[in-house]
Short mmCIF file of C-alpha atoms in Angstrom, two decimals:
data_model
loop_
_atom_site.label_atom_id
_atom_site.label_comp_id
_atom_site.label_asym_id
_atom_site.label_seq_id
_atom_site.Cartn_x
_atom_site.Cartn_y
_atom_site.Cartn_z
CA UNK M 1 -8.89 -47.71 -68.91
CA UNK M 2 -12.08 -47.20 -67.00
CA UNK M 3 -11.30 -49.78 -64.54
CA UNK M 4 -7.97 -48.02 -63.96
CA UNK M 5 -9.48 -44.53 -63.99
CA UNK M 6 -12.22 -45.64 -61.51
CA UNK M 7 -9.53 -47.48 -59.17
CA UNK M 8 -7.54 -44.13 -59.34
CA UNK M 9 -10.77 -41.92 -58.55
CA UNK M 10 -11.96 -44.50 -55.79
CA UNK M 11 -8.27 -44.21 -54.21
CA UNK M 12 -8.35 -40.90 -53.82
CA UNK M 13 -11.50 -40.72 -52.36
CA UNK M 14 -10.64 -43.14 -49.93
CA UNK M 15 -7.90 -40.75 -49.02
CA UNK M 16 -9.73 -38.04 -48.62
CA UNK M 17 -12.20 -39.69 -46.49
CA UNK M 18 -9.31 -40.80 -44.05
CA UNK M 19 -8.13 -37.31 -44.08
CA UNK M 20 -11.40 -35.94 -43.24
CA UNK M 21 -11.96 -38.09 -40.83
CA UNK M 22 -8.32 -37.31 -39.08
CA UNK M 23 -8.94 -33.96 -39.26
CA UNK M 24 -12.88 -34.03 -38.04
CA UNK M 25 -11.45 -36.50 -34.76
CA UNK M 26 -9.24 -33.91 -33.89
CA UNK M 27 -11.85 -31.40 -33.73
CA UNK M 28 -14.41 -33.47 -31.84
CA UNK M 29 -11.31 -34.10 -29.33
CA UNK M 30 -10.92 -30.55 -28.86
CA UNK M 31 -14.54 -29.91 -28.30
CA UNK M 32 -14.77 -32.91 -26.19
CA UNK M 33 -11.75 -31.57 -23.55
CA UNK M 34 -13.40 -27.90 -23.24
CA UNK M 35 -16.43 -25.98 -23.21
CA UNK M 36 -17.48 -22.18 -23.92
CA UNK M 37 -14.93 -19.39 -23.47
CA UNK M 38 -15.60 -17.50 -20.67
CA UNK M 39 -16.20 -13.70 -20.42
CA UNK M 40 -14.53 -12.02 -17.50
CA UNK M 41 -16.31 -9.64 -15.69
CA UNK M 42 -15.27 -5.99 -16.78
CA UNK M 43 -13.97 -4.96 -12.87
CA UNK M 44 -11.00 -7.58 -13.06
CA UNK M 45 -9.90 -6.51 -16.98
CA UNK M 46 -7.14 -4.17 -17.51
CA UNK M 47 -3.38 -4.55 -16.65
CA UNK M 48 -2.82 -5.19 -12.87
CA UNK M 49 0.88 -5.03 -11.01
CA UNK M 50 2.12 -6.38 -7.78
CA UNK M 51 5.16 -7.20 -6.23
CA UNK M 52 6.69 -10.99 -5.40
CA UNK M 53 9.83 -10.95 -3.62
CA UNK M 54 10.45 -7.48 -4.44
CA UNK M 55 10.14 -8.08 -8.46
CA UNK M 56 7.49 -6.20 -9.74
CA UNK M 57 5.05 -8.66 -11.93
CA UNK M 58 2.33 -7.69 -14.40
CA UNK M 59 -0.84 -9.55 -14.97
CA UNK M 60 -2.96 -8.81 -17.82
CA UNK M 61 -6.80 -9.82 -18.07
CA UNK M 62 -9.05 -9.07 -21.48
CA UNK M 63 -12.72 -10.31 -21.92
CA UNK M 64 -11.36 -14.10 -22.82
CA UNK M 65 -7.60 -14.36 -21.99
CA UNK M 66 -5.37 -14.05 -19.24
CA UNK M 67 -1.52 -13.28 -19.17
CA UNK M 68 0.19 -14.46 -15.82
CA UNK M 69 3.59 -13.78 -14.64
CA UNK M 70 6.24 -15.75 -14.11
CA UNK M 71 6.42 -16.05 -9.93
CA UNK M 72 8.46 -18.63 -9.51
CA UNK M 73 10.75 -21.70 -11.47
CA UNK M 74 7.55 -23.80 -11.40
CA UNK M 75 4.96 -21.49 -12.16
CA UNK M 76 2.94 -21.33 -15.72
CA UNK M 77 3.04 -18.14 -17.10
CA UNK M 78 2.42 -16.39 -20.47
CA UNK M 79 -1.25 -16.04 -21.79
CA UNK M 80 -4.15 -18.43 -21.65
CA UNK M 81 -7.35 -18.37 -23.21
CA UNK M 82 -10.00 -18.84 -20.45
CA UNK M 83 -12.68 -21.80 -21.02
CA UNK M 84 -15.50 -23.37 -19.12
CA UNK M 85 -14.47 -26.93 -18.62
CA UNK M 86 -16.55 -29.49 -20.26
CA UNK M 87 -18.13 -31.69 -17.58
CA UNK M 88 -17.66 -35.05 -19.66
CA UNK M 89 -13.93 -34.78 -19.04
CA UNK M 90 -14.30 -35.44 -15.01
CA UNK M 91 -16.40 -38.34 -15.47
CA UNK M 92 -14.08 -39.57 -17.88
CA UNK M 93 -10.62 -38.54 -15.88
CA UNK M 94 -12.17 -40.11 -12.51
CA UNK M 95 -9.88 -42.81 -11.18
CA UNK M 96 -7.52 -42.14 -14.28
CA UNK M 97 -4.45 -40.48 -13.58
CA UNK M 98 -2.83 -41.28 -17.19
CA UNK M 99 -6.06 -39.37 -18.53
CA UNK M 100 -5.83 -36.74 -16.45
CA UNK M 101 -2.15 -35.90 -17.66
CA UNK M 102 -3.06 -36.59 -21.17
CA UNK M 103 -5.55 -33.93 -20.46
CA UNK M 104 -3.44 -31.49 -18.47
CA UNK M 105 -0.94 -31.63 -21.25
CA UNK M 106 -3.19 -31.22 -24.44
CA UNK M 107 -4.85 -27.96 -22.57
CA UNK M 108 -1.49 -26.50 -21.55
CA UNK M 109 -0.12 -27.02 -25.32
CA UNK M 110 -3.46 -24.75 -26.45
CA UNK M 111 -2.76 -22.27 -23.64
CA UNK M 112 -6.37 -23.12 -22.06
CA UNK M 113 -7.32 -22.46 -18.65
CA UNK M 114 -9.95 -24.21 -16.79
CA UNK M 115 -12.57 -20.95 -15.43
CA UNK M 116 -15.55 -21.12 -12.95
CA UNK M 117 -17.04 -18.71 -10.58
CA UNK M 118 -18.12 -19.53 -6.86
CA UNK M 119 -19.17 -17.10 -4.04
CA UNK M 120 -17.04 -17.26 -1.19
CA UNK M 121 -17.57 -15.05 2.02
CA UNK M 122 -20.26 -12.75 0.08
CA UNK M 123 -18.25 -12.17 -2.78
CA UNK M 124 -18.57 -13.57 -6.14
CA UNK M 125 -14.64 -14.83 -7.30
CA UNK M 126 -13.64 -16.07 -11.03
CA UNK M 127 -12.04 -19.34 -10.05
CA UNK M 128 -8.87 -19.76 -12.28
CA UNK M 129 -6.22 -22.93 -13.10
CA UNK M 130 -3.79 -23.48 -15.75
CA UNK M 131 -3.83 -27.32 -14.61
CA UNK M 132 -7.17 -28.42 -16.65
CA UNK M 133 -8.30 -31.19 -14.52
CA UNK M 134 -7.33 -29.53 -10.89
CA UNK M 135 -9.72 -27.24 -8.49
CA UNK M 136 -7.69 -24.24 -7.88
CA UNK M 137 -5.82 -25.90 -4.92
CA UNK M 138 -2.10 -25.20 -6.02
CA UNK M 139 0.06 -21.91 -5.89
CA UNK M 140 -0.59 -21.27 -9.34
CA UNK M 141 -4.60 -20.84 -9.77
CA UNK M 142 -6.88 -19.49 -7.44
CA UNK M 143 -9.84 -16.92 -7.35
CA UNK M 144 -9.60 -13.42 -8.91
CA UNK M 145 -11.65 -10.58 -7.13
CA UNK M 146 -11.47 -6.87 -7.47
CA UNK M 147 -12.45 -4.61 -4.94
CA UNK M 148 -11.67 -1.24 -3.43
CA UNK M 149 -9.85 -0.47 -0.51
CA UNK M 150 -8.98 3.13 1.49
CA UNK M 151 -5.49 3.94 2.00
CA UNK M 152 -4.73 7.15 3.77
CA UNK M 153 -8.06 8.93 2.53
CA UNK M 154 -8.02 7.61 -1.08
CA UNK M 155 -9.86 4.73 -3.11
CA UNK M 156 -7.41 2.49 -4.60
CA UNK M 157 -8.78 -0.62 -6.83
CA UNK M 158 -6.98 -3.80 -5.95
CA UNK M 159 -7.23 -7.02 -7.47
CA UNK M 160 -6.78 -10.49 -5.18
CA UNK M 161 -5.67 -13.42 -6.52
CA UNK M 162 -6.09 -16.27 -3.68
CA UNK M 163 -5.53 -19.94 -3.24
CA UNK M 164 -5.67 -22.06 -0.27
CA UNK M 165 -1.57 -21.68 -0.51
CA UNK M 166 -1.25 -17.46 -0.75
CA UNK M 167 -3.12 -14.56 -1.48
CA UNK M 168 -1.53 -12.07 -3.83
CA UNK M 169 -2.11 -8.53 -4.59
CA UNK M 170 -2.40 -6.45 -7.84
CA UNK M 171 -2.94 -2.82 -8.59
CA UNK M 172 -3.87 -0.45 -11.64
CA UNK M 173 -0.39 1.30 -11.49
CA UNK M 174 3.50 0.12 -10.64
CA UNK M 175 3.67 2.99 -8.59
CA UNK M 176 0.61 2.18 -6.43
CA UNK M 177 1.98 -1.44 -6.35
CA UNK M 178 5.44 -0.05 -4.98
CA UNK M 179 3.80 1.63 -1.98
CA UNK M 180 1.39 -1.08 -1.38
CA UNK M 181 3.97 -3.76 -1.05
#
């Protein structure tokens, strides 16, 4: 009887240890794939409106998330959490298209967006990319920067989304966006 009880106890502990290892390894993978959350600059936070092909689009930026509009049939859209990418992932992915695809799929499933900061033409930009192992050189990512423009004697806040293929402008209200399209 004692041996049967001991055997049952050891089996139960073995199952628990295996389940704990599986859970722990998933957490390790998640931590490996991404770094810390990124806090957006206050100047770009809020709800922004812009026109694309005569359709009003809305982009919302919070302290740690961005909600992208659907700009075309293939564009990623919805709400993403902003993370600074862990540098180890680039080293592991170099030369492995299969690993890059796996990392991109994992990040997209969890709604993570790759984020970085950079200076360009004397201005600080927040780089964003929904493709985890990409550097913003597509139509869906790029750099974000808020600025103020003067239009007919009034100051208007403008959010610029710039990538190598396009520049899109967003404004703080749909009415202003309509007059600026």
